[in-house]
PDB file of C-alpha atoms in Angstrom:
ATOM      1  CA  MET A  19       0.064  -0.441  -0.324  1.00 59.00           C
ATOM      2  CA  SER A  20       3.167   2.027   0.774  1.00 76.00           C
ATOM      3  CA  LYS A  21       4.376   1.987  -2.300  1.00 79.00           C
ATOM      4  CA  ASP A  22       1.150   2.004  -3.976  1.00 80.00           C
ATOM      5  CA  SER A  23       0.932   5.618  -2.271  1.00 85.00           C
ATOM      6  CA  GLN A  24       4.762   6.603  -3.129  1.00 85.00           C
ATOM      7  CA  MET A  25       4.527   5.617  -6.901  1.00 83.00           C
ATOM      8  CA  ARG A  26       1.539   7.897  -6.643  1.00 85.00           C
ATOM      9  CA  ALA A  27       3.519  10.956  -5.324  1.00 88.00           C
ATOM     10  CA  ALA A  28       6.040  10.178  -7.753  1.00 87.00           C
ATOM     11  CA  ILE A  29       3.479  10.363 -10.815  1.00 87.00           C
ATOM     12  CA  ASN A  30       1.902  13.687  -9.493  1.00 90.00           C
ATOM     13  CA  GLN A  31       5.743  15.304  -8.494  1.00 91.00           C
ATOM     14  CA  LYS A  32       6.283  14.404 -12.458  1.00 89.00           C
ATOM     15  CA  LEU A  33       3.071  16.110 -14.098  1.00 91.00           C
ATOM     16  CA  ILE A  34       3.863  18.990 -11.965  1.00 93.00           C
ATOM     17  CA  GLU A  35       7.407  19.247 -12.920  1.00 92.00           C
ATOM     18  CA  MET A  36       7.263  18.733 -16.944  1.00 91.00           C
ATOM     19  CA  GLY A  37       4.592  21.643 -16.692  1.00 93.00           C
ATOM     20  CA  GLU A  38       2.070  18.680 -18.156  1.00 93.00           C
ATOM     21  CA  ARG A  39      -0.845  19.368 -15.062  1.00 94.00           C
ATOM     22  CA  GLU A  40      -0.594  23.300 -16.190  1.00 95.00           C
ATOM     23  CA  ARG A  41      -1.559  22.578 -19.529  1.00 95.00           C
ATOM     24  CA  LEU A  42      -3.744  20.059 -19.035  1.00 95.00           C
ATOM     25  CA  LYS A  43      -5.755  22.352 -16.614  1.00 95.00           C
ATOM     26  CA  GLU A  44      -5.400  24.976 -19.188  1.00 95.00           C
ATOM     27  CA  VAL A  45      -6.836  22.716 -21.788  1.00 95.00           C
ATOM     28  CA  LEU A  46      -9.774  21.063 -18.967  1.00 95.00           C
ATOM     29  CA  ARG A  47     -10.850  25.394 -18.456  1.00 94.00           C
ATOM     30  CA  ALA A  48     -10.718  25.893 -21.534  1.00 95.00           C
ATOM     31  CA  LYS A  49     -13.582  23.051 -23.008  1.00 95.00           C
ATOM     32  CA  LEU A  50     -15.310  23.781 -19.992  1.00 95.00           C
ATOM     33  CA  VAL A  51     -15.932  27.431 -20.427  1.00 95.00           C
ATOM     34  CA  GLU A  52     -16.681  26.118 -24.400  1.00 94.00           C
ATOM     35  CA  CYS A  53     -19.590  23.401 -23.399  1.00 94.00           C
ATOM     36  CA  GLY A  54     -21.234  25.884 -20.941  1.00 94.00           C
ATOM     37  CA  TRP A  55     -20.120  24.224 -17.876  1.00 95.00           C
ATOM     38  CA  LYS A  56     -18.963  27.566 -16.161  1.00 94.00           C
ATOM     39  CA  ASP A  57     -22.318  29.039 -16.931  1.00 93.00           C
ATOM     40  CA  GLN A  58     -24.305  26.190 -15.721  1.00 94.00           C
ATOM     41  CA  LEU A  59     -22.525  26.522 -12.569  1.00 94.00           C
ATOM     42  CA  LYS A  60     -22.593  30.005 -12.333  1.00 93.00           C
ATOM     43  CA  ALA A  61     -26.064  29.947 -12.836  1.00 92.00           C
ATOM     44  CA  HIS A  62     -26.070  27.493  -9.574  1.00 93.00           C
ATOM     45  CA  CYS A  63     -23.664  29.851  -7.571  1.00 93.00           C
ATOM     46  CA  LYS A  64     -26.635  32.666  -8.032  1.00 91.00           C
ATOM     47  CA  ASP A  65     -29.081  30.474  -6.542  1.00 91.00           C
ATOM     48  CA  VAL A  66     -27.186  29.881  -3.440  1.00 91.00           C
ATOM     49  CA  ILE A  67     -25.844  32.756  -3.047  1.00 91.00           C
ATOM     50  CA  ARG A  68     -29.379  34.288  -2.960  1.00 89.00           C
ATOM     51  CA  GLU A  69     -30.355  31.719  -0.762  1.00 90.00           C
ATOM     52  CA  LYS A  70     -27.516  32.435   1.854  1.00 89.00           C
ATOM     53  CA  GLY A  71     -27.359  36.361   1.621  1.00 87.00           C
ATOM     54  CA  LEU A  72     -24.943  38.351  -0.467  1.00 84.00           C
ATOM     55  CA  GLU A  73     -23.208  39.148   2.763  1.00 86.00           C
ATOM     56  CA  HIS A  74     -22.875  35.774   4.604  1.00 88.00           C
ATOM     57  CA  VAL A  75     -21.656  33.547   1.763  1.00 90.00           C
ATOM     58  CA  THR A  76     -18.631  31.682   2.416  1.00 91.00           C
ATOM     59  CA  VAL A  77     -16.222  30.214  -0.104  1.00 92.00           C
ATOM     60  CA  GLU A  78     -16.705  27.049   1.799  1.00 93.00           C
ATOM     61  CA  ASP A  79     -20.212  27.690   1.484  1.00 90.00           C
ATOM     62  CA  LEU A  80     -19.277  27.537  -2.305  1.00 92.00           C
ATOM     63  CA  VAL A  81     -17.462  24.848  -2.505  1.00 94.00           C
ATOM     64  CA  THR A  82     -19.526  22.839  -0.642  1.00 93.00           C
ATOM     65  CA  GLU A  83     -22.229  23.553  -2.689  1.00 90.00           C
ATOM     66  CA  VAL A  84     -20.967  23.624  -6.071  1.00 92.00           C
ATOM     67  CA  THR A  85     -18.056  20.975  -5.791  1.00 93.00           C
ATOM     68  CA  PRO A  86     -20.155  17.950  -6.673  1.00 94.00           C
ATOM     69  CA  LYS A  87     -22.698  19.253  -9.398  1.00 93.00           C
ATOM     70  CA  GLY A  88     -19.720  20.442 -11.037  1.00 94.00           C
ATOM     71  CA  ARG A  89     -18.219  17.038 -11.007  1.00 93.00           C
ATOM     72  CA  ALA A  90     -21.483  15.809 -12.437  1.00 94.00           C
ATOM     73  CA  LEU A  91     -21.987  18.645 -15.149  1.00 94.00           C
ATOM     74  CA  VAL A  92     -18.866  17.389 -16.831  1.00 95.00           C
ATOM     75  CA  PRO A  93     -19.417  16.362 -20.282  1.00 95.00           C
ATOM     76  CA  ASP A  94     -18.239  13.026 -21.495  1.00 95.00           C
ATOM     77  CA  SER A  95     -16.799  13.919 -24.164  1.00 94.00           C
ATOM     78  CA  VAL A  96     -14.096  16.089 -21.748  1.00 94.00           C
ATOM     79  CA  LYS A  97     -13.775  13.222 -19.688  1.00 94.00           C
ATOM     80  CA  LYS A  98     -12.702  10.555 -22.640  1.00 94.00           C
ATOM     81  CA  GLU A  99     -10.203  13.857 -24.009  1.00 94.00           C
ATOM     82  CA  LEU A 100      -8.658  14.265 -21.083  1.00 94.00           C
ATOM     83  CA  LEU A 101      -8.176  10.821 -19.459  1.00 94.00           C
ATOM     84  CA  GLN A 102      -6.865  10.139 -23.126  1.00 93.00           C
ATOM     85  CA  ARG A 103      -3.648  12.994 -22.851  1.00 93.00           C
ATOM     86  CA  ILE A 104      -3.242  11.546 -19.064  1.00 92.00           C
ATOM     87  CA  ARG A 105      -2.844   8.090 -20.395  1.00 91.00           C
ATOM     88  CA  ALA A 106      -0.840   9.171 -23.149  1.00 91.00           C
ATOM     89  CA  PHE A 107       1.509  11.065 -20.347  1.00 90.00           C
ATOM     90  CA  LEU A 108       1.337   7.742 -18.141  1.00 88.00           C
ATOM     91  CA  ALA A 109       2.476   5.416 -20.712  1.00 86.00           C
ATOM     92  CA  GLN A 110       5.334   7.815 -21.680  1.00 85.00           C
ATOM     93  CA  HIS A 111       7.131   8.332 -18.298  1.00 80.00           C
ATOM     94  CA  ALA A 112       6.109   5.598 -15.994  1.00 69.00           C
ATOM     95  CA  THR A 113       7.732   3.069 -18.243  1.00 63.00           C
ATOM     96  CA  LEU A 114      11.153   5.163 -18.179  1.00 53.00           C
TER      97      LEU A 114
ATOM     98  CA  MET B 135      14.908  10.185  -9.755  1.00 46.00           C
ATOM     99  CA  LYS B 136      11.633   8.886  -7.852  1.00 46.00           C
ATOM    100  CA  MET B 137      10.387   7.366 -10.925  1.00 47.00           C
ATOM    101  CA  GLU B 138      13.390   5.036 -11.554  1.00 46.00           C
ATOM    102  CA  GLU B 139      12.574   3.820  -8.303  1.00 44.00           C
ATOM    103  CA  VAL B 140       9.267   2.448  -9.272  1.00 48.00           C
ATOM    104  CA  SER B 141       8.707  -0.598 -10.581  1.00 46.00           C
ATOM    105  CA  MET B 142       6.894  -1.158 -13.852  1.00 47.00           C
ATOM    106  CA  SER B 143       6.027  -4.798 -12.644  1.00 44.00           C
ATOM    107  CA  SER B 144       3.563  -2.941  -9.966  1.00 51.00           C
ATOM    108  CA  LEU B 145       1.644  -0.770 -12.179  1.00 60.00           C
ATOM    109  CA  ASP B 146      -0.845  -3.235 -14.638  1.00 72.00           C
ATOM    110  CA  ASN B 147      -3.785  -1.402 -16.576  1.00 78.00           C
ATOM    111  CA  SER B 148      -6.209  -1.084 -14.111  1.00 82.00           C
ATOM    112  CA  LYS B 149      -3.987   0.426 -11.314  1.00 82.00           C
ATOM    113  CA  LEU B 150      -2.873   3.082 -14.217  1.00 83.00           C
ATOM    114  CA  GLU B 151      -6.737   3.668 -15.081  1.00 87.00           C
ATOM    115  CA  GLY B 152      -7.101   4.208 -11.905  1.00 88.00           C
ATOM    116  CA  LEU B 153      -4.520   6.764 -11.542  1.00 87.00           C
ATOM    117  CA  ALA B 154      -6.111   8.452 -14.647  1.00 90.00           C
ATOM    118  CA  GLN B 155      -9.263   8.863 -13.007  1.00 92.00           C
ATOM    119  CA  ASP B 156      -7.880  10.281  -9.861  1.00 91.00           C
ATOM    120  CA  ILE B 157      -6.037  12.712 -11.737  1.00 92.00           C
ATOM    121  CA  LEU B 158      -8.774  13.986 -13.780  1.00 94.00           C
ATOM    122  CA  SER B 159     -11.055  14.102 -10.379  1.00 93.00           C
ATOM    123  CA  ASP B 160      -8.187  16.287  -8.994  1.00 92.00           C
ATOM    124  CA  LEU B 161      -7.957  18.670 -11.932  1.00 94.00           C
ATOM    125  CA  VAL B 162     -12.026  18.494 -12.515  1.00 95.00           C
ATOM    126  CA  GLU B 163     -11.472  19.829  -8.245  1.00 94.00           C
ATOM    127  CA  ASP B 164      -9.328  22.259  -9.365  1.00 94.00           C
ATOM    128  CA  ALA B 165     -11.496  23.947 -11.367  1.00 94.00           C
ATOM    129  CA  CYS B 166     -14.328  23.774  -9.391  1.00 95.00           C
ATOM    130  CA  LEU B 167     -12.367  25.732  -6.542  1.00 94.00           C
ATOM    131  CA  GLY B 168     -10.789  28.340  -9.218  1.00 94.00           C
ATOM    132  CA  LEU B 169     -14.808  29.218 -10.074  1.00 94.00           C
ATOM    133  CA  CYS B 170     -15.848  29.144  -6.306  1.00 94.00           C
ATOM    134  CA  PHE B 171     -12.773  31.711  -5.650  1.00 95.00           C
ATOM    135  CA  GLU B 172     -14.058  33.756  -8.682  1.00 93.00           C
ATOM    136  CA  VAL B 173     -17.635  33.804  -7.610  1.00 93.00           C
ATOM    137  CA  HIS B 174     -16.887  34.966  -4.150  1.00 93.00           C
ATOM    138  CA  ARG B 175     -14.703  37.711  -5.424  1.00 94.00           C
ATOM    139  CA  ALA B 176     -17.400  38.929  -7.495  1.00 92.00           C
ATOM    140  CA  VAL B 177     -20.090  38.787  -4.705  1.00 91.00           C
ATOM    141  CA  LYS B 178     -17.426  40.444  -2.421  1.00 90.00           C
ATOM    142  CA  GLN B 179     -16.422  43.188  -4.750  1.00 90.00           C
ATOM    143  CA  GLY B 180     -19.952  43.562  -6.129  1.00 87.00           C
ATOM    144  CA  TYR B 181     -19.917  42.887  -9.874  1.00 87.00           C
ATOM    145  CA  PHE B 182     -21.262  39.423  -9.575  1.00 87.00           C
ATOM    146  CA  PHE B 183     -24.899  40.319  -9.959  1.00 84.00           C
ATOM    147  CA  LEU B 184     -24.574  43.535 -12.347  1.00 82.00           C
ATOM    148  CA  ASP B 185     -25.442  41.197 -16.035  1.00 78.00           C
ATOM    149  CA  ASP B 186     -28.227  40.057 -14.441  1.00 76.00           C
ATOM    150  CA  THR B 187     -31.579  41.783 -16.020  1.00 74.00           C
ATOM    151  CA  ASP B 188     -35.162  41.248 -15.651  1.00 74.00           C
ATOM    152  CA  GLN B 189     -37.474  39.683 -18.840  1.00 76.00           C
ATOM    153  CA  GLU B 190     -38.686  43.383 -19.618  1.00 77.00           C
ATOM    154  CA  SER B 191     -36.287  45.155 -19.977  1.00 79.00           C
ATOM    155  CA  MET B 192     -34.778  42.251 -22.060  1.00 79.00           C
ATOM    156  CA  ARG B 193     -37.741  42.596 -24.140  1.00 80.00           C
ATOM    157  CA  ASP B 194     -37.178  46.305 -25.052  1.00 80.00           C
ATOM    158  CA  PHE B 195     -34.011  45.072 -26.411  1.00 81.00           C
ATOM    159  CA  GLU B 196     -35.208  41.984 -28.661  1.00 83.00           C
ATOM    160  CA  ILE B 197     -33.575  41.869 -32.424  1.00 84.00           C
ATOM    161  CA  VAL B 198     -36.475  43.042 -34.607  1.00 83.00           C
ATOM    162  CA  ASP B 199     -36.540  40.179 -37.757  1.00 84.00           C
ATOM    163  CA  GLN B 200     -38.843  42.311 -39.969  1.00 82.00           C
ATOM    164  CA  PRO B 201     -38.591  43.030 -44.028  1.00 84.00           C
ATOM    165  CA  GLY B 202     -37.325  46.599 -44.639  1.00 80.00           C
ATOM    166  CA  LEU B 203     -36.290  46.676 -40.934  1.00 82.00           C
ATOM    167  CA  ASP B 204     -33.122  47.018 -39.329  1.00 81.00           C
ATOM    168  CA  VAL B 205     -32.204  44.647 -36.279  1.00 84.00           C
ATOM    169  CA  PHE B 206     -33.168  47.895 -34.203  1.00 82.00           C
ATOM    170  CA  GLY B 207     -36.937  48.114 -35.645  1.00 80.00           C
ATOM    171  CA  GLN B 208     -35.689  51.373 -37.513  1.00 79.00           C
ATOM    172  CA  VAL B 209     -36.307  52.115 -41.160  1.00 77.00           C
ATOM    173  CA  TYR B 210     -32.735  51.221 -42.422  1.00 70.00           C
ATOM    174  CA  ASN B 211     -32.697  53.833 -45.766  1.00 69.00           C
ATOM    175  CA  GLN B 212     -34.369  56.632 -44.290  1.00 67.00           C
ATOM    176  CA  TRP B 213     -30.817  58.765 -44.108  1.00 65.00           C
ATOM    177  CA  LYS B 214     -30.196  57.982 -47.902  1.00 69.00           C
ATOM    178  CA  ASN B 215     -31.839  60.780 -49.126  1.00 74.00           C
ATOM    179  CA  LYS B 216     -31.044  63.637 -46.852  1.00 79.00           C
ATOM    180  CA  GLU B 217     -29.440  66.647 -47.064  1.00 83.00           C
ATOM    181  CA  CYS B 218     -27.663  69.181 -44.570  1.00 84.00           C
ATOM    182  CA  VAL B 219     -27.515  72.952 -44.110  1.00 88.00           C
ATOM    183  CA  CYS B 220     -24.249  73.881 -43.708  1.00 88.00           C
ATOM    184  CA  PRO B 221     -23.447  76.037 -40.538  1.00 87.00           C
ATOM    185  CA  ASN B 222     -21.191  78.480 -42.720  1.00 85.00           C
ATOM    186  CA  CYS B 223     -22.443  79.031 -45.650  1.00 87.00           C
ATOM    187  CA  SER B 224     -25.751  77.800 -45.121  1.00 86.00           C
ATOM    188  CA  ARG B 225     -26.035  75.964 -48.254  1.00 86.00           C
ATOM    189  CA  SER B 226     -27.753  72.864 -47.960  1.00 87.00           C
ATOM    190  CA  ILE B 227     -25.843  69.728 -49.488  1.00 87.00           C
ATOM    191  CA  ALA B 228     -26.474  66.181 -49.409  1.00 86.00           C
ATOM    192  CA  ALA B 229     -25.449  63.953 -46.638  1.00 84.00           C
ATOM    193  CA  SER B 230     -22.868  62.352 -48.003  1.00 84.00           C
ATOM    194  CA  ARG B 231     -20.970  64.994 -49.442  1.00 86.00           C
ATOM    195  CA  PHE B 232     -21.269  66.811 -46.411  1.00 87.00           C
ATOM    196  CA  ALA B 233     -17.802  66.128 -44.947  1.00 87.00           C
ATOM    197  CA  PRO B 234     -15.574  67.477 -48.172  1.00 87.00           C
ATOM    198  CA  HIS B 235     -17.562  70.358 -48.462  1.00 87.00           C
ATOM    199  CA  LEU B 236     -17.316  71.362 -45.094  1.00 87.00           C
ATOM    200  CA  GLU B 237     -13.685  70.595 -45.179  1.00 85.00           C
ATOM    201  CA  LYS B 238     -13.062  73.248 -47.671  1.00 84.00           C
ATOM    202  CA  CYS B 239     -15.568  75.271 -46.025  1.00 84.00           C
ATOM    203  CA  LEU B 240     -13.686  75.479 -43.169  1.00 84.00           C
ATOM    204  CA  GLY B 241     -10.717  75.759 -44.787  1.00 78.00           C
ATOM    205  CA  MET B 242      -9.865  72.732 -42.230  1.00 75.00           C
ATOM    206  CA  GLY B 243      -8.313  69.226 -42.795  1.00 69.00           C
ATOM    207  CA  ARG B 244      -5.693  67.546 -45.056  1.00 68.00           C
ATOM    208  CA  ASN B 245      -5.629  70.505 -47.701  1.00 65.00           C
ATOM    209  CA  SER B 246      -5.521  73.378 -44.888  1.00 65.00           C
ATOM    210  CA  SER B 247      -1.799  73.919 -45.043  1.00 65.00           C
ATOM    211  CA  ARG B 248      -1.571  74.096 -48.416  1.00 63.00           C
ATOM    212  CA  ILE B 249      -5.134  76.130 -48.781  1.00 63.00           C
ATOM    213  CA  ALA B 250      -3.308  78.765 -46.051  1.00 63.00           C
ATOM    214  CA  ASN B 251       0.243  78.020 -47.714  1.00 63.00           C
ATOM    215  CA  ARG B 252      -0.867  79.574 -50.798  1.00 67.00           C
ATOM    216  CA  ARG B 253      -3.111  82.887 -48.818  1.00 64.00           C
ATOM    217  CA  ILE B 254       0.240  83.542 -47.151  1.00 66.00           C
ATOM    218  CA  VAL B 255       2.384  83.556 -50.151  1.00 69.00           C
ATOM    219  CA  THR B 256      -0.072  85.664 -52.258  1.00 70.00           C
ATOM    220  CA  GLY B 257      -0.863  87.838 -49.200  1.00 63.00           C
ATOM    221  CA  ASN B 258       2.731  88.682 -48.791  1.00 63.00           C
ATOM    222  CA  ASN B 259       3.706  89.043 -52.282  1.00 60.00           C
ATOM    223  CA  THR B 260       0.630  91.159 -53.622  1.00 51.00           C
ATOM    224  CA  ASN B 261      -2.135  93.412 -52.492  1.00 50.00           C
ATOM    225  CA  ASN B 262      -4.770  92.276 -50.223  1.00 48.00           C
ATOM    226  CA  LYS B 263      -7.175  92.746 -53.475  1.00 46.00           C
ATOM    227  CA  SER B 264      -5.696  89.463 -54.880  1.00 44.00           C
ATOM    228  CA  GLU B 265      -6.351  87.797 -51.681  1.00 44.00           C
ATOM    229  CA  SER B 266     -10.181  88.722 -51.696  1.00 45.00           C
ATOM    230  CA  ASP B 267     -10.086  87.903 -55.057  1.00 46.00           C
ATOM    231  CA  GLN B 268      -8.945  83.827 -54.217  1.00 48.00           C
ATOM    232  CA  GLU B 269     -11.850  83.757 -52.003  1.00 47.00           C
ATOM    233  CA  ASP B 270     -14.021  85.048 -54.280  1.00 47.00           C
ATOM    234  CA  ASN B 271     -12.587  82.491 -56.644  1.00 50.00           C
ATOM    235  CA  ASP B 272     -13.028  79.819 -54.225  1.00 51.00           C
ATOM    236  CA  ASP B 273     -16.900  80.143 -53.327  1.00 50.00           C
ATOM    237  CA  VAL B 274     -17.127  80.154 -57.389  1.00 49.00           C
ATOM    238  CA  ASN B 275     -16.031  77.361 -58.152  1.00 52.00           C
ATOM    239  CA  ASP B 276     -17.189  75.584 -54.891  1.00 54.00           C
ATOM    240  CA  ASN B 277     -19.501  72.900 -56.192  1.00 55.00           C
ATOM    241  CA  ASP B 278     -18.863  70.227 -53.735  1.00 55.00           C
ATOM    242  CA  TRP B 279     -23.011  69.838 -53.242  1.00 57.00           C
ATOM    243  CA  SER B 280     -23.307  67.974 -57.132  1.00 52.00           C
ATOM    244  CA  TYR B 281     -21.859  64.933 -57.971  1.00 51.00           C
ATOM    245  CA  GLY B 282     -21.400  66.124 -61.772  1.00 47.00           C
ATOM    246  CA  ALA B 283     -18.207  68.983 -60.391  1.00 45.00           C
ATOM    247  CA  GLU B 284     -16.111  66.860 -59.145  1.00 46.00           C
ATOM    248  CA  LYS B 285     -14.427  66.420 -61.526  1.00 44.00           C
ATOM    249  CA  LYS B 286     -13.680  70.158 -62.664  1.00 44.00           C
ATOM    250  CA  ALA B 287     -12.463  71.100 -59.152  1.00 45.00           C
ATOM    251  CA  LYS B 288      -9.781  68.401 -59.227  1.00 45.00           C
ATOM    252  CA  LYS B 289      -9.229  70.144 -62.355  1.00 44.00           C
ATOM    253  CA  ARG B 290      -9.003  73.429 -60.668  1.00 46.00           C
ATOM    254  CA  LYS B 291      -6.818  72.232 -57.965  1.00 45.00           C
ATOM    255  CA  SER B 292      -3.932  71.060 -60.200  1.00 46.00           C
ATOM    256  CA  ASP B 293      -3.825  74.155 -62.626  1.00 46.00           C
ATOM    257  CA  LYS B 294      -3.344  75.758 -59.346  1.00 45.00           C
ATOM    258  CA  VAL B 295      -0.405  73.802 -57.972  1.00 45.00           C
ATOM    259  CA  PRO B 296       2.093  75.228 -60.864  1.00 47.00           C
ATOM    260  CA  PHE B 297       1.422  78.859 -59.665  1.00 46.00           C
ATOM    261  CA  ILE B 298       2.391  78.526 -56.244  1.00 44.00           C
ATOM    262  CA  PHE B 299       5.551  76.955 -57.106  1.00 45.00           C
ATOM    263  CA  ILE B 300       6.550  79.982 -59.643  1.00 44.00           C
ATOM    264  CA  VAL B 301       5.417  82.458 -57.108  1.00 43.00           C
ATOM    265  CA  LYS B 302       7.537  80.954 -53.861  1.00 46.00           C
ATOM    266  CA  PHE B 303      10.798  80.478 -56.633  1.00 45.00           C
ATOM    267  CA  LYS B 304      10.395  84.084 -57.323  1.00 46.00           C
ATOM    268  CA  SER B 305      10.662  85.073 -53.993  1.00 46.00           C
ATOM    269  CA  ILE B 306      13.677  82.903 -53.100  1.00 46.00           C
ATOM    270  CA  ASN B 307      15.402  84.378 -56.108  1.00 47.00           C
ATOM    271  CA  ILE B 308      14.491  88.384 -54.854  1.00 45.00           C
ATOM    272  CA  THR B 309      16.322  87.405 -51.190  1.00 44.00           C
ATOM    273  CA  HIS B 310      19.315  86.485 -53.492  1.00 44.00           C
ATOM    274  CA  THR B 311      19.509  89.184 -55.661  1.00 42.00           C
ATOM    275  CA  HIS B 312      18.950  91.188 -52.566  1.00 44.00           C
ATOM    276  CA  ILE B 313      21.589  89.920 -50.444  1.00 41.00           C
ATOM    277  CA  SER B 314      24.321  90.288 -53.186  1.00 43.00           C
ATOM    278  CA  VAL B 315      23.529  93.540 -53.640  1.00 39.00           C
ATOM    279  CA  CYS B 316      23.885  93.739 -49.802  1.00 39.00           C
ATOM    280  CA  ILE B 317      27.406  92.257 -50.069  1.00 39.00           C
TER     281      ILE B 317
END
């Protein structure tokens, strides 16, 4: 188990070192804006904020309300494309 | 490097797949967190609800789709045959010719320095009468309001240019001879 977690840490380290994580983040952000994910979540945020009141809303509130919905709303095509890129990275660098 | 320590034998396909899923969910979570920060900042700075509009005001700005009207619901060529009155000479001029006319009428714009030069030169070398003649001449030939006179106006300009050069040339000669006399 410790070996497994060690491996995960190593690969995450590698992702950051190579700059691939930043690239993936940028791609994901662009795709999510393009497919309307961001607008949907913003609308959801509006509801949450109206409910809680403009003055009392905190980042924690937003995170707990928005994150589950955010996960669910990511389109399959975007997921698939990102996974493809991650797999390609793993295949390239885990075999070194 | 750490990567070399990790043996590939422990990385079967299912584990790799799980790893890929974890990385993806990490990334999605990052994106969510980014959005939350963005929205929270917008709320606290007070610009989050700025783009909210009610249905009524949206209806006022709806796009009109009818023949003969533009998207704002106005007749689109209502200005086609309009005439404007020149504030300087009080003539009415076709709207499309108004700007070029005003340029000349007020003596501003691209050619103004040339016109001004001409006036200074003629004013210095001859008496005031010729200057006023020049102006009168301008008014007589000012055919800006009609399309047919355009060619004529251009020709008039090109006729006058050599005249300016001659005058300038003469003035230079005069100063030269003057200097030589002084020496």
